[in-house]
PDB file of C-alpha atoms and ligand atoms in Angstrom:
ATOM      1  CA  MET A   1     -18.597  -4.757  -7.869  1.00 77.00           C
ATOM      2  CA  SER A   2     -16.692  -2.480  -5.515  1.00 92.00           C
ATOM      3  CA  LYS A   3     -12.905  -2.788  -5.526  1.00 97.00           C
ATOM      4  CA  LEU A   4     -11.325  -4.544  -2.560  1.00 98.00           C
ATOM      5  CA  ILE A   5      -8.460  -2.610  -0.984  1.00 98.00           C
ATOM      6  CA  GLN A   6      -6.237  -3.973   1.767  1.00 98.00           C
ATOM      7  CA  ILE A   7      -4.648  -1.654   4.318  1.00 98.00           C
ATOM      8  CA  VAL A   8      -1.627  -2.871   6.289  1.00 98.00           C
ATOM      9  CA  GLU A   9      -0.867  -0.311   8.981  1.00 98.00           C
ATOM     10  CA  ASP A  10       0.021  -0.573  12.668  1.00 97.00           C
ATOM     11  CA  ASP A  11      -0.880   3.004  13.628  1.00 96.00           C
ATOM     12  CA  PRO A  12      -4.595   3.082  14.584  1.00 97.00           C
ATOM     13  CA  LYS A  13      -5.056   6.747  13.571  1.00 95.00           C
ATOM     14  CA  SER A  14      -3.545   6.306  10.107  1.00 94.00           C
ATOM     15  CA  LEU A  15      -5.490   3.080   9.662  1.00 96.00           C
ATOM     16  CA  LYS A  16      -8.776   4.762  10.557  1.00 97.00           C
ATOM     17  CA  LEU A  17      -8.153   7.768   8.295  1.00 96.00           C
ATOM     18  CA  ILE A  18      -7.331   5.623   5.261  1.00 97.00           C
ATOM     19  CA  ARG A  19     -10.181   3.197   5.953  1.00 98.00           C
ATOM     20  CA  ASP A  20     -12.709   6.039   6.292  1.00 97.00           C
ATOM     21  CA  LEU A  21     -11.515   7.771   3.109  1.00 97.00           C
ATOM     22  CA  LEU A  22     -11.679   4.591   1.075  1.00 97.00           C
ATOM     23  CA  ARG A  23     -15.065   3.476   2.396  1.00 97.00           C
ATOM     24  CA  VAL A  24     -16.652   6.903   1.871  1.00 96.00           C
ATOM     25  CA  SER A  25     -15.369   6.681  -1.699  1.00 96.00           C
ATOM     26  CA  GLY A  26     -17.147   3.369  -2.220  1.00 97.00           C
ATOM     27  CA  TYR A  27     -14.297   0.901  -1.821  1.00 98.00           C
ATOM     28  CA  THR A  28     -14.466  -2.218   0.318  1.00 98.00           C
ATOM     29  CA  THR A  29     -11.551  -2.489   2.763  1.00 98.00           C
ATOM     30  CA  ILE A  30      -9.796  -5.232   4.697  1.00 98.00           C
ATOM     31  CA  GLU A  31      -7.056  -4.674   7.272  1.00 98.00           C
ATOM     32  CA  ALA A  32      -3.950  -6.077   8.857  1.00 98.00           C
ATOM     33  CA  THR A  33      -1.713  -4.480  11.478  1.00 98.00           C
ATOM     34  CA  ASN A  34       1.642  -6.114  10.708  1.00 98.00           C
ATOM     35  CA  GLY A  35       3.436  -7.502   7.684  1.00 98.00           C
ATOM     36  CA  ARG A  36       2.912 -11.165   8.440  1.00 98.00           C
ATOM     37  CA  GLN A  37      -0.837 -10.701   8.895  1.00 98.00           C
ATOM     38  CA  GLY A  38      -0.799  -8.645   5.705  1.00 98.00           C
ATOM     39  CA  VAL A  39       0.787 -11.479   3.718  1.00 98.00           C
ATOM     40  CA  GLU A  40      -1.745 -13.992   5.067  1.00 98.00           C
ATOM     41  CA  LEU A  41      -4.725 -11.748   4.377  1.00 98.00           C
ATOM     42  CA  ALA A  42      -3.620 -10.835   0.856  1.00 98.00           C
ATOM     43  CA  SER A  43      -2.965 -14.491   0.006  1.00 98.00           C
ATOM     44  CA  ALA A  44      -6.451 -15.440   1.176  1.00 98.00           C
ATOM     45  CA  GLN A  45      -8.442 -12.483  -0.180  1.00 98.00           C
ATOM     46  CA  LYS A  46      -6.525 -11.369  -3.311  1.00 98.00           C
ATOM     47  CA  PRO A  47      -7.348  -7.658  -2.956  1.00 98.00           C
ATOM     48  CA  ASP A  48      -7.237  -5.309  -5.983  1.00 98.00           C
ATOM     49  CA  LEU A  49      -4.723  -3.003  -4.263  1.00 98.00           C
ATOM     50  CA  ILE A  50      -2.672  -2.964  -1.049  1.00 98.00           C
ATOM     51  CA  PHE A  51      -1.566   0.059   0.971  1.00 98.00           C
ATOM     52  CA  MET A  52       1.483  -1.039   2.932  1.00 97.00           C
ATOM     53  CA  ASP A  53       2.987   0.791   5.883  1.00 96.00           C
ATOM     54  CA  ILE A  54       6.743   0.261   6.111  1.00 93.00           C
ATOM     55  CA  GLN A  55       7.571   0.380   9.813  1.00 93.00           C
ATOM     56  CA  MET A  56       5.527  -2.287  11.583  1.00 95.00           C
ATOM     57  CA  PRO A  57       6.060  -4.863  14.336  1.00 96.00           C
ATOM     58  CA  VAL A  58       6.518  -8.622  13.659  1.00 96.00           C
ATOM     59  CA  MET A  59       7.290  -8.105   9.950  1.00 97.00           C
ATOM     60  CA  ASP A  60       7.906  -4.769   8.227  1.00 96.00           C
ATOM     61  CA  GLY A  61       6.336  -3.644   4.986  1.00 96.00           C
ATOM     62  CA  LEU A  62       9.433  -4.178   2.856  1.00 96.00           C
ATOM     63  CA  GLU A  63       9.698  -7.832   3.885  1.00 97.00           C
ATOM     64  CA  ALA A  64       5.954  -8.381   3.399  1.00 98.00           C
ATOM     65  CA  THR A  65       6.155  -6.799  -0.064  1.00 98.00           C
ATOM     66  CA  LYS A  66       9.057  -9.037  -1.081  1.00 97.00           C
ATOM     67  CA  ILE A  67       7.106 -12.131  -0.025  1.00 98.00           C
ATOM     68  CA  LEU A  68       3.938 -11.050  -1.858  1.00 98.00           C
ATOM     69  CA  LYS A  69       5.889 -10.130  -5.010  1.00 98.00           C
ATOM     70  CA  ALA A  70       7.606 -13.543  -4.947  1.00 97.00           C
ATOM     71  CA  GLY A  71       4.279 -15.401  -4.717  1.00 97.00           C
ATOM     72  CA  LYS A  72       2.685 -16.621  -7.930  1.00 97.00           C
ATOM     73  CA  GLU A  73      -0.802 -15.902  -6.593  1.00 96.00           C
ATOM     74  CA  THR A  74      -0.049 -12.450  -5.201  1.00 98.00           C
ATOM     75  CA  ARG A  75       2.670 -10.917  -7.381  1.00 97.00           C
ATOM     76  CA  ASP A  76       0.235  -9.027  -9.616  1.00 97.00           C
ATOM     77  CA  ILE A  77      -1.505  -7.188  -6.783  1.00 98.00           C
ATOM     78  CA  PRO A  78      -0.313  -3.555  -6.846  1.00 97.00           C
ATOM     79  CA  ILE A  79       1.342  -2.513  -3.571  1.00 97.00           C
ATOM     80  CA  VAL A  80       1.633   1.128  -2.567  1.00 96.00           C
ATOM     81  CA  ALA A  81       4.026   1.894   0.296  1.00 95.00           C
ATOM     82  CA  LEU A  82       3.012   4.389   2.951  1.00 92.00           C
ATOM     83  CA  THR A  83       6.216   6.137   3.937  1.00 86.00           C
ATOM     84  CA  ALA A  84       6.654   8.461   6.886  1.00 78.00           C
ATOM     85  CA  TYR A  85       8.699  11.040   5.038  1.00 66.00           C
ATOM     86  CA  ALA A  86       9.785  11.718   1.493  1.00 62.00           C
ATOM     87  CA  MET A  87      13.452  10.846   1.323  1.00 68.00           C
ATOM     88  CA  LYS A  88      14.723   9.982  -2.122  1.00 70.00           C
ATOM     89  CA  GLU A  89      16.581   6.929  -0.846  1.00 76.00           C
ATOM     90  CA  ASP A  90      13.425   5.658   0.864  1.00 79.00           C
ATOM     91  CA  GLU A  91      11.443   5.950  -2.353  1.00 82.00           C
ATOM     92  CA  ALA A  92      14.134   3.962  -4.130  1.00 85.00           C
ATOM     93  CA  LYS A  93      14.166   1.390  -1.320  1.00 88.00           C
ATOM     94  CA  VAL A  94      10.431   0.719  -1.450  1.00 91.00           C
ATOM     95  CA  LEU A  95      10.418   0.491  -5.257  1.00 90.00           C
ATOM     96  CA  LEU A  96      13.367  -1.893  -5.203  1.00 90.00           C
ATOM     97  CA  ALA A  97      11.546  -4.056  -2.634  1.00 93.00           C
ATOM     98  CA  GLY A  98       8.822  -4.471  -5.248  1.00 95.00           C
ATOM     99  CA  CYS A  99       6.310  -1.770  -4.358  1.00 95.00           C
ATOM    100  CA  ASP A 100       4.499  -0.297  -7.357  1.00 95.00           C
ATOM    101  CA  GLY A 101       4.196   3.130  -5.789  1.00 92.00           C
ATOM    102  CA  TYR A 102       4.499   5.123  -2.603  1.00 90.00           C
ATOM    103  CA  MET A 103       2.682   7.855  -0.750  1.00 90.00           C
ATOM    104  CA  THR A 104       4.028   9.964   2.041  1.00 88.00           C
ATOM    105  CA  LYS A 105       2.270  10.445   5.356  1.00 87.00           C
ATOM    106  CA  PRO A 106       0.518  12.576   6.405  1.00 87.00           C
ATOM    107  CA  ILE A 107      -1.523  11.942   3.293  1.00 90.00           C
ATOM    108  CA  ASN A 108      -3.088  14.652   1.153  1.00 90.00           C
ATOM    109  CA  ILE A 109      -6.738  13.573   0.888  1.00 92.00           C
ATOM    110  CA  LYS A 110      -7.372  14.720  -2.689  1.00 92.00           C
ATOM    111  CA  LYS A 111      -4.124  13.302  -4.020  1.00 91.00           C
ATOM    112  CA  PHE A 112      -4.676  10.095  -2.095  1.00 94.00           C
ATOM    113  CA  LEU A 113      -8.032   9.364  -3.759  1.00 95.00           C
ATOM    114  CA  LYS A 114      -6.801  10.392  -7.208  1.00 94.00           C
ATOM    115  CA  LYS A 115      -3.716   8.195  -6.904  1.00 93.00           C
ATOM    116  CA  THR A 116      -5.795   5.301  -5.569  1.00 96.00           C
ATOM    117  CA  GLU A 117      -7.801   5.384  -8.824  1.00 95.00           C
ATOM    118  CA  ASP A 118      -4.575   5.576 -10.844  1.00 94.00           C
ATOM    119  CA  TYR A 119      -3.035   2.587  -9.068  1.00 95.00           C
ATOM    120  CA  LEU A 120      -6.227   0.565  -9.542  1.00 95.00           C
ATOM    121  CA  HIS A 121      -5.877   1.280 -13.257  1.00 93.00           C
ATOM    122  CA  GLY A 122      -2.346  -0.067 -13.377  1.00 90.00           C
ATOM    123  CA  HIS A 123      -0.306   3.115 -12.976  1.00 90.00           C
ATOM    124  CA  THR A 124       2.909   2.884 -10.960  1.00 89.00           C
ATOM    125  CA  ASP A 125       5.510   5.276  -9.565  1.00 85.00           C
ATOM    126  CA  HIS A 126       8.436   3.482 -11.156  1.00 77.00           C
ATOM    127  CA  THR A 127      10.826   6.017 -12.593  1.00 63.00           C
ATOM    128  CA  LEU A 128      13.539   3.654 -13.648  1.00 50.00           C
ATOM    129  CA  ASN A 129      15.735   6.366 -15.115  1.00 45.00           C
ATOM    130  CA  GLU A 130      16.096   7.804 -11.614  1.00 50.00           C
ATOM    131  CA  LEU A 131      17.030   4.501  -9.992  1.00 44.00           C
TER     132      LEU A 131
HETATM  133 MN1  LIG B 201       4.069   1.964  11.245  1.00 93.79          MN
END
C-alpha cells in the first residue's frame, strides 16, 4: 500500500511542487493550508509522515506540531518542518517544538525524495549534542 503523506503549506506554489514530487514518486498525499486544518486532518487520517510549513495563517506550524505531539493518537507521526531559510536557531526551534526533522525551502528535489524515504523509515534530524 502506498504511504500517505500530509502536506501542510499555505503557499500554493510550494504546495504544488511538493505534491507533484510526492505523487510522481508513488506516494498518496493529503493537504491542509493552515495549522488548525493540519491538526484536524492528521487526527482524522493518521498519515505516515507530515511536511509542515512554519509560517501559516490561523495557526502556525510550531503550534500545530506541539498539539500533534501532545496527542496520544498523533504523537508518533513523524513531522518534518519546511523552513524558509537555514538559520541554526530556527532548526533548534522546530526540533524543540517536536518536529522530527526539517528541510529548507527552496527544496533540493533529489535530497527531498531521499530524505522523505529516510523519515518514513524512522530517521530524524535530532542532533541533541548541538542543542
Ligand atoms: Mn507559509
